[in-house]
Every structure is written in structure tokens, then in C-alpha cells.
mmCIF file of C-alpha atoms in Angstrom:
data_model
loop_
_atom_site.group_PDB
_atom_site.id
_atom_site.type_symbol
_atom_site.label_atom_id
_atom_site.label_comp_id
_atom_site.label_asym_id
_atom_site.label_seq_id
_atom_site.Cartn_x
_atom_site.Cartn_y
_atom_site.Cartn_z
ATOM 1 C CA MET C 274 49.740 13.933 2.511
ATOM 2 C CA LYS C 275 49.722 14.309 -1.262
ATOM 3 C CA ALA C 276 49.733 10.522 -1.727
ATOM 4 C CA LEU C 277 46.800 10.190 0.701
ATOM 5 C CA GLN C 278 44.808 12.812 -1.218
ATOM 6 C CA ILE C 279 45.428 10.986 -4.505
ATOM 7 C CA ILE C 280 44.383 7.625 -3.046
ATOM 8 C CA SER C 281 41.280 9.198 -1.456
ATOM 9 C CA PHE C 282 40.282 10.739 -4.791
ATOM 10 C CA ARG C 283 40.692 7.412 -6.574
ATOM 11 C CA ILE C 284 38.530 5.625 -3.996
ATOM 12 C CA ILE C 285 35.813 8.320 -4.174
ATOM 13 C CA PHE C 286 35.965 8.387 -7.978
ATOM 14 C CA SER C 287 35.555 4.606 -8.216
ATOM 15 C CA PHE C 288 32.873 4.437 -5.517
ATOM 16 C CA VAL C 289 30.661 7.161 -7.035
ATOM 17 C CA LEU C 290 30.806 5.764 -10.576
ATOM 18 C CA LEU C 291 30.200 2.183 -9.438
ATOM 19 C CA PHE C 292 27.265 3.215 -7.261
ATOM 20 C CA ILE C 293 25.644 5.238 -10.061
ATOM 21 C CA ILE C 294 25.940 2.543 -12.725
ATOM 22 C CA SER C 295 24.901 -0.309 -10.414
ATOM 23 C CA LEU C 296 21.797 1.185 -8.803
ATOM 24 C CA PRO C 297 18.585 0.968 -10.867
ATOM 25 C CA PHE C 298 16.961 4.373 -11.228
ATOM 26 C CA PRO C 299 14.221 4.537 -13.870
ATOM 27 C CA HIS C 300 14.252 7.481 -16.253
ATOM 28 C CA HIS C 301 11.969 8.423 -19.127
ATOM 29 C CA PHE C 302 14.618 9.050 -21.782
ATOM 30 C CA ILE C 303 18.053 8.695 -20.187
ATOM 31 C CA PRO C 304 19.214 5.037 -20.286
ATOM 32 C CA ASP C 305 18.986 3.249 -16.928
ATOM 33 C CA ILE C 306 22.358 1.472 -16.830
ATOM 34 C CA GLY C 307 21.673 0.125 -13.354
ATOM 35 C CA GLN C 308 18.702 -1.862 -14.680
ATOM 36 C CA TYR C 309 21.115 -4.010 -16.722
ATOM 37 C CA LEU C 310 24.034 -4.184 -14.273
ATOM 38 C CA SER C 311 22.194 -4.549 -10.962
ATOM 39 C CA SER C 312 21.559 -8.285 -11.435
ATOM 40 C CA TYR C 313 25.319 -8.951 -11.547
ATOM 41 C CA PHE C 314 25.882 -6.982 -8.356
ATOM 42 C CA GLU C 315 22.969 -8.773 -6.697
ATOM 43 C CA VAL C 316 24.863 -12.052 -7.178
ATOM 44 C CA LEU C 317 27.730 -10.546 -5.182
ATOM 45 C CA VAL C 318 25.300 -9.268 -2.563
ATOM 46 C CA LYS C 319 23.814 -12.745 -2.151
ATOM 47 C CA TRP C 320 27.250 -14.323 -1.781
ATOM 48 C CA PHE C 321 28.437 -11.734 0.756
ATOM 49 C CA GLY C 322 25.171 -11.983 2.662
ATOM 50 C CA GLU C 323 25.489 -15.758 3.062
ATOM 51 C CA ASN C 324 29.269 -16.199 3.405
ATOM 52 C CA VAL C 325 30.529 -12.973 4.977
ATOM 53 C CA PHE C 326 27.619 -11.673 7.045
ATOM 54 C CA HIS C 327 26.045 -15.141 7.573
ATOM 55 C CA LEU C 328 22.500 -13.913 6.993
ATOM 56 C CA ASN C 329 19.630 -16.322 6.569
ATOM 57 C CA GLY C 330 17.149 -16.307 3.721
ATOM 58 C CA THR C 331 14.803 -13.722 5.265
ATOM 59 C CA TYR C 332 16.554 -10.740 3.643
ATOM 60 C CA THR C 333 16.422 -9.618 0.018
ATOM 61 C CA SER C 334 19.496 -9.300 -2.165
ATOM 62 C CA LYS C 335 17.633 -6.920 -4.493
ATOM 63 C CA LEU C 336 19.042 -3.410 -4.797
ATOM 64 C CA VAL C 337 15.849 -1.700 -3.711
ATOM 65 C CA SER C 338 15.411 1.256 -1.407
ATOM 66 C CA ASP C 339 16.994 0.709 2.022
ATOM 67 C CA SER C 340 16.901 -3.080 1.732
ATOM 68 C CA THR C 341 19.471 -5.219 3.499
ATOM 69 C CA GLY C 342 20.796 -6.043 0.064
ATOM 70 C CA LEU C 343 21.412 -2.359 -0.678
ATOM 71 C CA TYR C 344 23.357 -1.894 2.569
ATOM 72 C CA ILE C 345 25.510 -4.895 1.683
ATOM 73 C CA HIS C 346 25.910 -3.474 -1.822
ATOM 74 C CA VAL C 347 27.301 -0.196 -0.432
ATOM 75 C CA PHE C 348 29.882 -2.214 1.519
ATOM 76 C CA ILE C 349 30.806 -4.245 -1.583
ATOM 77 C CA VAL C 350 31.128 -1.145 -3.767
ATOM 78 C CA PHE C 351 33.441 0.428 -1.181
ATOM 79 C CA ILE C 352 35.652 -2.701 -1.059
ATOM 80 C CA ILE C 353 35.814 -2.823 -4.865
ATOM 81 C CA SER C 354 36.676 0.890 -4.941
ATOM 82 C CA VAL C 355 39.563 0.362 -2.521
ATOM 83 C CA LEU C 356 40.865 -2.504 -4.681
ATOM 84 C CA ILE C 357 40.566 -0.388 -7.851
ATOM 85 C CA SER C 358 42.423 2.434 -6.124
ATOM 86 C CA GLY C 359 45.199 0.035 -5.101
ATOM 87 C CA ILE C 360 45.587 -1.379 -8.609
ATOM 88 C CA TRP C 361 45.404 2.144 -10.053
ATOM 89 C CA SER C 362 48.197 3.299 -7.729
ATOM 90 C CA ILE C 363 50.406 0.354 -8.701
ATOM 91 C CA ILE C 364 49.937 0.980 -12.422
ATOM 92 C CA ASP C 365 50.237 4.776 -12.189
ATOM 93 C CA LYS C 366 53.533 5.167 -10.347
ATOM 94 C CA ARG C 367 53.843 8.857 -11.247
ATOM 95 C CA ARG C 368 51.100 9.694 -8.743
ATOM 96 C CA ASN C 369 49.984 12.817 -10.546
ATOM 97 C CA ASN C 370 47.173 14.970 -9.199
ATOM 98 C CA HIS C 371 44.664 14.011 -11.936
ATOM 99 C CA ASP C 372 43.761 17.682 -12.409
ATOM 100 C CA LYS C 373 41.840 17.074 -15.631
ATOM 101 C CA LEU C 374 40.119 13.999 -14.273
ATOM 102 C CA LYS C 375 39.119 15.836 -11.090
ATOM 103 C CA TYR C 376 37.614 18.661 -13.115
ATOM 104 C CA TRP C 377 35.504 16.429 -15.349
ATOM 105 C CA PHE C 378 34.526 14.216 -12.416
ATOM 106 C CA LYS C 379 33.243 17.317 -10.628
ATOM 107 C CA VAL C 380 31.280 18.299 -13.739
ATOM 108 C CA LEU C 381 29.825 14.789 -14.037
ATOM 109 C CA ILE C 382 28.598 14.532 -10.452
ATOM 110 C CA SER C 383 27.320 18.131 -10.604
ATOM 111 C CA TYR C 384 25.111 17.248 -13.568
ATOM 112 C CA TYR C 385 24.015 14.002 -11.918
ATOM 113 C CA LEU C 386 23.144 15.788 -8.657
ATOM 114 C CA SER C 387 21.355 18.487 -10.668
ATOM 115 C CA MET C 388 19.246 15.866 -12.432
ATOM 116 C CA GLN C 389 18.184 14.271 -9.139
ATOM 117 C CA LEU C 390 17.363 17.636 -7.580
ATOM 118 C CA PHE C 391 15.272 18.483 -10.645
ATOM 119 C CA GLU C 392 13.490 15.126 -10.304
ATOM 120 C CA TYR C 393 12.609 15.578 -6.632
ATOM 121 C CA GLY C 394 12.057 19.330 -6.980
ATOM 122 C CA PHE C 395 9.528 18.987 -9.806
ATOM 123 C CA ASN C 396 7.835 16.154 -7.910
ATOM 124 C CA LYS C 397 7.200 18.582 -5.058
ATOM 125 C CA LEU C 398 6.411 21.572 -7.275
ATOM 126 C CA PHE C 399 3.651 19.648 -9.075
ATOM 127 C CA LYS C 400 2.541 17.751 -5.931
ATOM 128 C CA TYR C 401 3.545 14.308 -7.209
ATOM 129 C CA GLN C 402 5.615 13.529 -4.136
ATOM 130 C CA PHE C 403 3.606 15.101 -1.321
ATOM 131 C CA TYR C 404 0.072 14.659 -2.607
ATOM 132 C CA LEU C 405 -3.091 15.321 -0.626
ATOM 133 C CA PRO C 406 -3.711 12.756 2.138
ATOM 134 C CA GLU C 407 -5.939 9.889 1.044
ATOM 135 C CA PRO C 408 -9.393 9.629 2.686
ATOM 136 C CA ASN C 409 -8.432 6.543 4.713
ATOM 137 C CA THR C 410 -5.405 8.389 6.122
ATOM 138 C CA LEU C 411 -7.587 11.295 7.220
ATOM 139 C CA PHE C 412 -9.775 9.008 9.325
ATOM 140 C CA THR C 413 -7.004 6.828 10.761
ATOM 141 C CA PRO C 414 -6.338 7.644 14.439
ATOM 142 C CA ILE C 415 -2.992 9.419 14.689
ATOM 143 C CA GLY C 416 -1.627 6.649 16.884
ATOM 144 C CA GLY C 417 -2.280 4.190 14.078
ATOM 145 C CA LEU C 418 -0.183 6.072 11.516
ATOM 146 C CA SER C 419 3.452 5.237 10.896
ATOM 147 C CA PRO C 420 5.885 8.189 11.169
ATOM 148 C CA ASP C 421 6.535 8.267 7.409
ATOM 149 C CA ILE C 422 2.809 8.377 6.509
ATOM 150 C CA LEU C 423 2.239 11.021 9.191
ATOM 151 C CA TYR C 424 5.025 13.225 7.808
ATOM 152 C CA TRP C 425 4.011 12.611 4.192
ATOM 153 C CA SER C 426 0.382 13.516 4.890
ATOM 154 C CA THR C 427 1.289 16.648 6.831
ATOM 155 C CA MET C 428 3.485 17.875 3.987
ATOM 156 C CA GLY C 429 0.850 17.009 1.389
ATOM 157 C CA ALA C 430 -1.815 18.997 3.223
ATOM 158 C CA SER C 431 -0.025 22.275 2.412
ATOM 159 C CA TYR C 432 0.185 23.243 -1.253
ATOM 160 C CA SER C 433 2.237 26.410 -0.699
ATOM 161 C CA TYR C 434 4.891 24.776 1.492
ATOM 162 C CA THR C 435 5.279 21.812 -0.851
ATOM 163 C CA VAL C 436 5.809 24.195 -3.781
ATOM 164 C CA PHE C 437 8.298 26.176 -1.676
ATOM 165 C CA MET C 438 10.277 22.995 -0.904
ATOM 166 C CA GLY C 439 10.262 22.087 -4.589
ATOM 167 C CA LEU C 440 11.664 25.474 -5.591
ATOM 168 C CA LEU C 441 14.386 25.153 -2.952
ATOM 169 C CA GLU C 442 15.612 22.029 -4.761
ATOM 170 C CA ILE C 443 15.125 23.360 -8.288
ATOM 171 C CA ILE C 444 17.222 26.499 -7.672
ATOM 172 C CA PRO C 445 20.483 24.654 -6.835
ATOM 173 C CA ALA C 446 19.674 22.163 -9.603
ATOM 174 C CA ILE C 447 19.844 25.060 -12.081
ATOM 175 C CA LEU C 448 22.937 26.625 -10.520
ATOM 176 C CA LEU C 449 24.849 23.315 -10.560
ATOM 177 C CA LEU C 450 24.792 23.356 -14.363
ATOM 178 C CA PHE C 451 27.036 26.426 -14.571
ATOM 179 C CA LYS C 452 30.662 26.717 -13.520
ATOM 180 C CA ARG C 453 30.408 30.147 -11.883
ATOM 181 C CA THR C 454 27.529 29.187 -9.609
ATOM 182 C CA ARG C 455 28.448 25.526 -9.020
ATOM 183 C CA LEU C 456 30.087 26.017 -5.625
ATOM 184 C CA LEU C 457 27.189 28.104 -4.304
ATOM 185 C CA ALA C 458 24.735 25.516 -5.640
ATOM 186 C CA ALA C 459 26.610 22.655 -3.974
ATOM 187 C CA ILE C 460 26.578 24.494 -0.619
ATOM 188 C CA ILE C 461 22.815 25.049 -0.913
ATOM 189 C CA ALA C 462 22.318 21.427 -2.016
ATOM 190 C CA MET C 463 24.384 20.214 0.936
ATOM 191 C CA GLY C 464 22.137 22.094 3.362
ATOM 192 C CA ILE C 465 19.014 20.732 1.660
ATOM 193 C CA MET C 466 20.289 17.154 1.633
ATOM 194 C CA ILE C 467 21.321 17.305 5.306
ATOM 195 C CA ASN C 468 17.711 18.200 6.111
ATOM 196 C CA VAL C 469 16.293 15.541 3.756
ATOM 197 C CA THR C 470 18.597 12.864 5.152
ATOM 198 C CA MET C 471 17.640 13.700 8.738
ATOM 199 C CA ILE C 472 13.942 13.583 7.792
ATOM 200 C CA ASN C 473 14.405 10.168 6.167
ATOM 201 C CA PHE C 474 16.136 8.772 9.249
ATOM 202 C CA GLY C 475 13.938 10.608 11.766
ATOM 203 C CA PHE C 476 10.631 9.545 10.163
ATOM 204 C CA ASP C 477 11.899 6.180 8.871
ATOM 205 C CA ILE C 478 11.308 7.109 5.228
ATOM 206 C CA SER C 479 12.862 4.495 2.973
ATOM 207 C CA VAL C 480 15.265 6.586 0.890
ATOM 208 C CA LYS C 481 17.990 6.802 3.514
ATOM 209 C CA ILE C 482 20.900 5.360 1.548
ATOM 210 C CA TYR C 483 20.186 7.318 -1.611
ATOM 211 C CA SER C 484 19.728 10.617 0.244
ATOM 212 C CA CYS C 485 23.061 9.953 1.990
ATOM 213 C CA PHE C 486 24.625 9.383 -1.430
ATOM 214 C CA LEU C 487 23.281 12.694 -2.799
ATOM 215 C CA LEU C 488 24.529 14.450 0.344
ATOM 216 C CA PHE C 489 27.919 12.815 -0.214
ATOM 217 C CA LEU C 490 28.016 14.129 -3.801
ATOM 218 C CA SER C 491 27.369 17.691 -2.641
ATOM 219 C CA ILE C 492 30.176 17.355 -0.079
ATOM 220 C CA VAL C 493 32.541 16.033 -2.773
ATOM 221 C CA ILE C 494 31.801 19.085 -4.941
ATOM 222 C CA VAL C 495 32.358 21.522 -2.064
ATOM 223 C CA SER C 496 35.347 19.842 -0.376
ATOM 224 C CA PRO C 497 38.155 21.072 -2.730
ATOM 225 C CA ASP C 498 37.163 24.671 -1.888
ATOM 226 C CA LEU C 499 36.744 24.317 1.871
ATOM 227 C CA LYS C 500 40.027 26.082 2.658
ATOM 228 C CA LYS C 501 39.125 28.947 0.339
ATOM 229 C CA ILE C 502 35.648 29.247 1.851
ATOM 230 C CA PHE C 503 37.177 29.393 5.333
ATOM 231 C CA ALA C 504 39.797 31.949 4.250
ATOM 232 C CA PHE C 505 37.234 34.169 2.523
ATOM 233 C CA PHE C 506 34.337 34.083 4.995
ATOM 234 C CA ILE C 507 36.153 33.571 8.311
ATOM 235 C CA LEU C 508 39.632 35.067 7.831
ATOM 236 C CA ASN C 509 38.484 37.777 5.376
ATOM 237 C CA LYS C 510 41.378 36.969 3.061
ATOM 238 C CA PRO C 511 41.293 37.112 -0.746
ATOM 239 C CA VAL C 512 41.357 33.753 -2.502
ATOM 240 C CA ILE C 513 42.871 32.736 -5.818
ATOM 241 C CA THR C 514 41.409 29.989 -7.968
ATOM 242 C CA ASN C 515 44.179 27.904 -9.492
ATOM 243 C CA GLN C 516 42.325 24.731 -10.433
ATOM 244 C CA TRP C 517 42.719 23.294 -13.916
ATOM 245 C CA GLU C 518 40.011 24.241 -16.375
ATOM 246 C CA PRO C 519 39.660 23.426 -20.069
ATOM 247 C CA THR C 520 40.764 26.116 -22.500
ATOM 248 C CA ILE C 521 38.121 27.017 -25.054
ATOM 249 C CA ASN C 522 39.676 29.684 -27.225
ATOM 250 C CA SER C 523 38.265 29.121 -30.701
ATOM 251 C CA LYS C 524 34.855 29.868 -32.143
ATOM 252 C CA LYS C 525 34.381 26.256 -33.254
ATOM 253 C CA ARG C 526 35.142 24.933 -29.789
ATOM 254 C CA ILE C 527 32.876 27.484 -28.163
ATOM 255 C CA LEU C 528 30.061 26.569 -30.563
ATOM 256 C CA PHE C 529 30.586 22.829 -30.056
ATOM 257 C CA TYR C 530 30.741 23.255 -26.267
ATOM 258 C CA SER C 531 27.588 25.417 -26.224
ATOM 259 C CA ILE C 532 25.607 23.002 -28.402
ATOM 260 C CA PHE C 533 26.736 19.930 -26.438
ATOM 261 C CA LYS C 534 25.976 21.538 -23.072
ATOM 262 C CA SER C 535 22.565 22.729 -24.293
ATOM 263 C CA LEU C 536 21.714 19.203 -25.463
ATOM 264 C CA ILE C 537 22.695 17.704 -22.102
ATOM 265 C CA ILE C 538 20.694 20.276 -20.144
ATOM 266 C CA GLY C 539 17.767 19.828 -22.532
ATOM 267 C CA LEU C 540 17.882 16.060 -22.075
ATOM 268 C CA ILE C 541 17.839 16.435 -18.277
ATOM 269 C CA LEU C 542 14.869 18.822 -18.412
ATOM 270 C CA VAL C 543 12.941 16.668 -20.901
ATOM 271 C CA ASP C 544 13.571 13.550 -18.798
ATOM 272 C CA THR C 545 12.434 15.159 -15.552
ATOM 273 C CA LEU C 546 9.542 17.227 -16.949
ATOM 274 C CA SER C 547 8.052 14.981 -19.647
ATOM 275 C CA ILE C 548 5.766 13.020 -17.309
ATOM 276 C CA TYR C 549 3.899 16.210 -16.358
ATOM 277 C CA PHE C 550 3.304 17.183 -19.980
ATOM 278 C CA VAL C 551 2.260 13.645 -20.914
ATOM 279 C CA THR C 552 -0.285 13.495 -18.088
ATOM 280 C CA ASN C 553 -1.108 17.219 -18.338
ATOM 281 C CA ASN C 554 -0.942 17.278 -14.556
ATOM 282 C CA PHE C 555 0.869 20.265 -13.095
ATOM 283 C CA ASN C 556 -0.944 20.267 -9.777
ATOM 284 C CA ASP C 557 -1.887 16.879 -8.393
ATOM 285 C CA ASP C 558 -4.271 18.499 -5.906
ATOM 286 C CA LYS C 559 -6.556 19.211 -8.872
ATOM 287 C CA ALA C 560 -5.964 15.931 -10.710
ATOM 288 C CA GLN C 561 -8.926 13.707 -11.500
ATOM 289 C CA ARG C 562 -9.494 10.970 -8.949
ATOM 290 C CA PRO C 563 -10.913 7.523 -9.810
ATOM 291 C CA PHE C 564 -14.600 6.711 -9.809
ATOM 292 C CA LEU C 565 -16.155 6.598 -6.311
ATOM 293 C CA HIS C 566 -12.953 8.006 -4.780
ATOM 294 C CA GLY C 567 -13.567 9.324 -1.286
ATOM 295 C CA ALA C 568 -14.747 8.452 2.206
ATOM 296 C CA TYR C 569 -18.187 7.011 3.036
ATOM 297 C CA GLY C 570 -19.760 6.858 6.447
ATOM 298 C CA VAL C 571 -21.716 3.614 6.983
ATOM 299 C CA GLU C 572 -25.191 4.499 8.243
ATOM 300 C CA ILE C 573 -26.862 1.064 8.047
ATOM 301 C CA PHE C 574 -25.078 -2.285 8.106
ATOM 302 C CA VAL C 575 -27.158 -5.433 7.561
ATOM 303 C CA LYS C 576 -25.633 -8.890 8.090
ATOM 304 C CA ASN C 577 -27.766 -11.932 7.217
ATOM 305 C CA ASN C 578 -30.883 -9.718 7.383
ATOM 306 C CA ASP C 579 -29.965 -8.467 10.882
ATOM 307 C CA THR C 580 -29.200 -4.760 11.279
ATOM 308 C CA LEU C 581 -26.086 -4.388 13.436
ATOM 309 C CA ALA C 582 -25.955 -1.560 15.945
ATOM 310 C CA PRO C 583 -22.894 0.739 15.693
ATOM 311 C CA LEU C 584 -21.187 -0.595 18.822
ATOM 312 C CA GLN C 585 -17.613 0.656 19.255
ATOM 313 C CA THR C 586 -16.366 -2.834 20.162
ATOM 314 C CA ASP C 587 -17.811 -4.540 17.078
ATOM 315 C CA LYS C 588 -15.025 -5.799 14.773
ATOM 316 C CA TYR C 589 -17.414 -6.853 12.018
ATOM 317 C CA ARG C 590 -19.712 -3.869 11.699
ATOM 318 C CA LEU C 591 -18.149 -1.202 9.493
ATOM 319 C CA LYS C 592 -17.850 2.462 10.415
ATOM 320 C CA ARG C 593 -16.482 3.804 7.126
ATOM 321 C CA ILE C 594 -15.521 2.715 3.616
ATOM 322 C CA PHE C 595 -12.745 4.385 1.601
ATOM 323 C CA ILE C 596 -11.898 4.282 -2.101
ATOM 324 C CA HIS C 597 -8.161 4.909 -2.567
ATOM 325 C CA ARG C 598 -6.717 6.565 -5.658
ATOM 326 C CA GLU C 599 -4.334 3.658 -6.283
ATOM 327 C CA GLY C 600 -7.162 1.164 -6.763
ATOM 328 C CA TYR C 601 -7.940 -0.027 -3.252
ATOM 329 C CA LEU C 602 -11.104 -0.308 -1.193
ATOM 330 C CA ILE C 603 -10.395 0.054 2.506
ATOM 331 C CA THR C 604 -12.804 -0.689 5.318
ATOM 332 C CA GLN C 605 -12.730 0.710 8.838
ATOM 333 C CA SER C 606 -14.550 -1.278 11.506
ATOM 334 C CA MET C 607 -16.190 0.206 14.571
ATOM 335 C CA ASN C 608 -13.040 -0.405 16.631
ATOM 336 C CA ASP C 609 -10.984 1.467 13.952
ATOM 337 C CA GLU C 610 -9.297 -1.617 12.485
ATOM 338 C CA MET C 611 -8.455 -1.146 8.800
ATOM 339 C CA GLN C 612 -8.643 -3.795 6.064
ATOM 340 C CA ASP C 613 -7.670 -3.111 2.464
ATOM 341 C CA TYR C 614 -8.561 -4.911 -0.745
ATOM 342 C CA LYS C 615 -7.342 -4.537 -4.293
ATOM 343 C CA LEU C 616 -10.243 -3.016 -6.209
ATOM 344 C CA ARG C 617 -11.507 -3.592 -9.743
ATOM 345 C CA TYR C 618 -14.608 -2.085 -11.318
ATOM 346 C CA GLU C 619 -17.186 -3.620 -13.629
ATOM 347 C CA ILE C 620 -18.974 -0.438 -14.561
ATOM 348 C CA ILE C 621 -21.457 -2.046 -16.975
ATOM 349 C CA SER C 622 -22.751 -4.576 -14.445
ATOM 350 C CA ASN C 623 -22.285 -2.226 -11.447
ATOM 351 C CA LYS C 624 -20.007 -4.570 -9.543
ATOM 352 C CA LEU C 625 -16.974 -4.030 -7.349
ATOM 353 C CA ILE C 626 -14.476 -6.913 -7.255
ATOM 354 C CA LEU C 627 -12.343 -6.954 -4.121
ATOM 355 C CA GLU C 628 -9.214 -9.104 -3.936
ATOM 356 C CA SER C 629 -7.774 -9.881 -0.501
ATOM 357 C CA TYR C 630 -4.190 -10.796 0.305
ATOM 358 C CA ASP C 631 -4.991 -14.514 0.169
ATOM 359 C CA SER C 632 -6.155 -13.951 -3.460
ATOM 360 C CA SER C 633 -9.780 -14.678 -2.597
ATOM 361 C CA GLU C 634 -12.385 -12.466 -4.259
ATOM 362 C CA ILE C 635 -15.433 -10.671 -2.928
ATOM 363 C CA ILE C 636 -17.978 -9.450 -5.494
ATOM 364 C CA LEU C 637 -20.308 -6.656 -4.437
ATOM 365 C CA ASP C 638 -23.142 -4.976 -6.327
ATOM 366 C CA TYR C 639 -23.100 -1.226 -5.978
ATOM 367 C CA THR C 640 -25.493 1.636 -6.574
ATOM 368 C CA TYR C 641 -24.327 5.216 -6.346
ATOM 369 C CA ASN C 642 -26.847 8.049 -6.160
ATOM 370 C CA LYS C 643 -25.011 11.238 -7.039
ATOM 371 C CA LYS C 644 -27.973 13.415 -6.033
ATOM 372 C CA ASP C 645 -27.559 12.677 -2.329
ATOM 373 C CA SER C 646 -24.046 11.096 -2.560
ATOM 374 C CA THR C 647 -25.126 7.730 -1.189
ATOM 375 C CA LEU C 648 -23.462 4.409 -1.948
ATOM 376 C CA PHE C 649 -25.296 1.127 -1.514
ATOM 377 C CA LEU C 650 -23.306 -2.155 -1.484
ATOM 378 C CA SER C 651 -24.666 -5.685 -1.335
ATOM 379 C CA GLY C 652 -23.298 -9.190 -1.773
ATOM 380 C CA ARG C 653 -21.724 -12.084 0.061
ATOM 381 C CA VAL C 654 -18.625 -11.698 2.176
ATOM 382 C CA TYR C 655 -17.390 -15.250 2.637
ATOM 383 C CA ASN C 656 -20.426 -17.008 4.191
ATOM 384 C CA ASP C 657 -22.412 -13.920 5.130
ATOM 385 C CA SER C 658 -24.912 -11.850 3.202
ATOM 386 C CA ILE C 659 -24.362 -8.125 3.724
ATOM 387 C CA LYS C 660 -26.040 -4.867 2.770
ATOM 388 C CA ILE C 661 -24.365 -1.534 3.407
ATOM 389 C CA TYR C 662 -25.974 1.898 3.175
ATOM 390 C CA SER C 663 -23.358 4.638 3.263
ATOM 391 C CA LYS C 664 -23.142 8.368 2.563
ATOM 392 C CA GLN C 665 -20.157 10.174 1.097
ATOM 393 C CA ILE C 666 -18.363 12.415 3.587
ATOM 394 C CA ASP C 667 -17.778 15.982 2.445
ATOM 395 C CA LEU C 668 -14.009 16.216 2.844
ATOM 396 C CA ASP C 669 -14.167 19.920 2.062
ATOM 397 C CA ARG C 670 -15.603 20.494 5.511
ATOM 398 C CA LEU C 671 -12.539 19.023 7.184
ATOM 399 C CA PRO C 672 -10.115 21.739 8.400
ATOM 400 C CA ILE C 673 -7.210 20.096 6.567
ATOM 401 C CA PHE C 674 -8.909 20.712 3.199
ATOM 402 C CA GLN C 675 -10.379 24.150 3.713
ATOM 403 C CA GLN C 676 -7.490 25.785 1.832
ATOM 404 C CA ASN C 677 -7.162 23.084 -0.802
ATOM 405 C CA PHE C 678 -9.131 21.913 -3.797
ATOM 406 C CA HIS C 679 -12.369 19.991 -3.619
ATOM 407 C CA TRP C 680 -12.679 16.666 -5.422
ATOM 408 C CA THR C 681 -16.009 14.876 -5.680
ATOM 409 C CA ILE C 682 -17.449 12.269 -7.979
ATOM 410 C CA ASP C 683 -19.653 14.904 -9.639
ATOM 411 C CA SER C 684 -16.560 16.771 -10.807
ATOM 412 C CA TYR C 685 -15.599 13.894 -13.104
ATOM 413 C CA LYS C 686 -18.975 12.995 -14.562
#
């Protein structure tokens, strides 16, 4: 049993470290080791995909969120970890318990898990992750929304609940940084990550593998104390902690330890918080939206000098036009079909340049009257001359926004 525990620890130790250093995860100040090492692992992924799993060229070997390549990568990392554990066991014939290594490994993954919980917690707290639904989403029939967009939009519609969810992740992130509260923090984090993982699988949100990994880390932190937790809470027996811990018994060591720990915690906080100070955006619900952002109801649609009636079966006549915050113009036809274009502005000449997926461009002249919130568009769409008279929809009157903040073009003029 002791030998099995040692081998299991060596496999877990190797797997966690390899996964962390191989997976790209951009940071603001902390070096992204995975950015430099991922390309080497992607070569292995490509080879395994073609020669072991016999996959054709339709999959990607890139280590991106929930890609086939990432699933193969998890398998490869596990195989490498087993091999490392085997070689380790051959070299280290004493088969000691690695008490010191276990302690520092637990500290390492606690800080790593804390950093990720801070990242996702602050994203929710400041509404970066679950932002307000975009205008096109609000007017898409519910049957036309994918489960992940539906969940994301529902969460983003509530400021208070999103902040609450953020705080739930920030609290264990803080507690993980301290030895006395680390076990409690890991238990809380485990409960949070079970919920997050189930949401990702249930709503097909593409962070499944990484959420499973963070859940795994919380389980690894808790697992050495499972017997003690059971004895204390279920059997009502006293427990004794006999795990190895470093001895810090001199003033110099205490000072060095305190300074080093403060620097690490400071680096984590600066890395996860800096983006909000740089952008001065601590509530994305109130953040400035781009010019013309919003939803516009098409009142008159003229094609080749003929005014088209708003027939529900007409695929050409537009019902609404949306300007997305990420630089897209999206049209909704009378039969609710959506078409999106990459959007660029030429403010001086009052032109909108739309780029379709086939890289063709549509250039439209625009006139916006802020007094009555009307938008007039004219130009040629392929071989047709069009003129569109539209009026901005007051999103504040929608029930979903009645408890949120109002954003109009006039607010940013």
C-alpha cells in the first residue's frame, strides 16, 4: 500500500507540473511558460493523432480550449507522467515518502489554484466574464441561441449574482495562500469547481478540460486529510496533524519568508488586477460602448428604389440592425436569420465598411441623428442599391435591463 501511494504521488506530481508548464495561459506579468513549450508538445499531439488514434486532418493539434488536440495532450501527459514515475522509482530505490516534496508541492498547487480563482473571481466581480447581453442576443429567438450563449447571457443580466459568484471564488483564493486556512479553502474550491465543471459540460462551455484540472488540484490538496476530516466530522474523534512542515525558528528566516511570501502574493494580485486599473473599468455594465452600439429597428427598407413590405417570410428585407461591442454589424432579416460582418468605421467620411466571411467588402454611407436616435444607411450591397431608415431601440425599456445601467450613444458624446 505504501509503495502504491508513493507511485501515485509521483504520477500526480509529474502530471500536474507537465500540464501547467505545457498549457499556454496568458498572464500580464507572470511568465507564460506554456507559450514557449506548447509547440513542442503539439508535435507529439500531431504524431499521436495520426499514428495512434488514426485521426484525419480535420482536427487541430493546437493546445486550445477543449480542442481534440488538448484531449490528446492530456493523454500524452499522463503517459509521460507514468514513465517518469517508473524511472523515478527505479532510481530512488529507498522509496521514501517524499514528505518535504509533498509539502512544497501542496504549497505550489495551492498558489496556482489561488491565482486562477483570483483570475476568474475578479472577472466576475468586475463583470468581465459575464457581461451584459449584446443587443443581437436580446433579439435572437431563444430557440436560436446555443446553450452556452443562453447561460452566459442569463448570468450577465444580473449584476448582483455575478458579483456574488465572483466573491465566492475570491474568498477561497485568499484562504489558499495561508497554511491554517488552506484545507478549508480547498474544500470550498472543490465545491465551486464541481459546480463550474458541471456547468461547462451541461451548457457545452468550452473550458471543460481546464475546469476539470482545477477541480483535480483542489482534490489533490484535500485528499491527504480525508481520513482526518472523516474522523473529526463523522466519528467525532480528535485528530493530530503529523505532516512535515518547514521549521522557521530564527528572525532572519522569518523575515526572509515573510518578504518572499508577500512578493509572491503581491505578484499574483498585480497580475490578476492590473487589467482593471489599466482600463479603469471596475464594472463592465457601465463601461463605454463603441460608437453606434445598440439595436436598431428597420422602419423603411428600399431596394433598387422599391420599398419592401415587412413580410415575415422575406429573407432579404431586414427587421433589425445591431452594432456589437466587439466590432461587428449584425443584421436580422424578417424571418429572424442573422448575418454578421466585421465592422470598421470611417468617421470623417461617415462610412461603415463591412467585411463578410468571404473577405468581400460592403461600403455604406451612414447618417445618425442623435436627436431622434435614427440611423440612415445607404449604399450598394453586391448588385443592389439599398436605403435603410432605422430607429434605435431603447433597451432600457426591456425587462432584462430595468435593474441595470443604461448605455446610449448620447452618453459617450
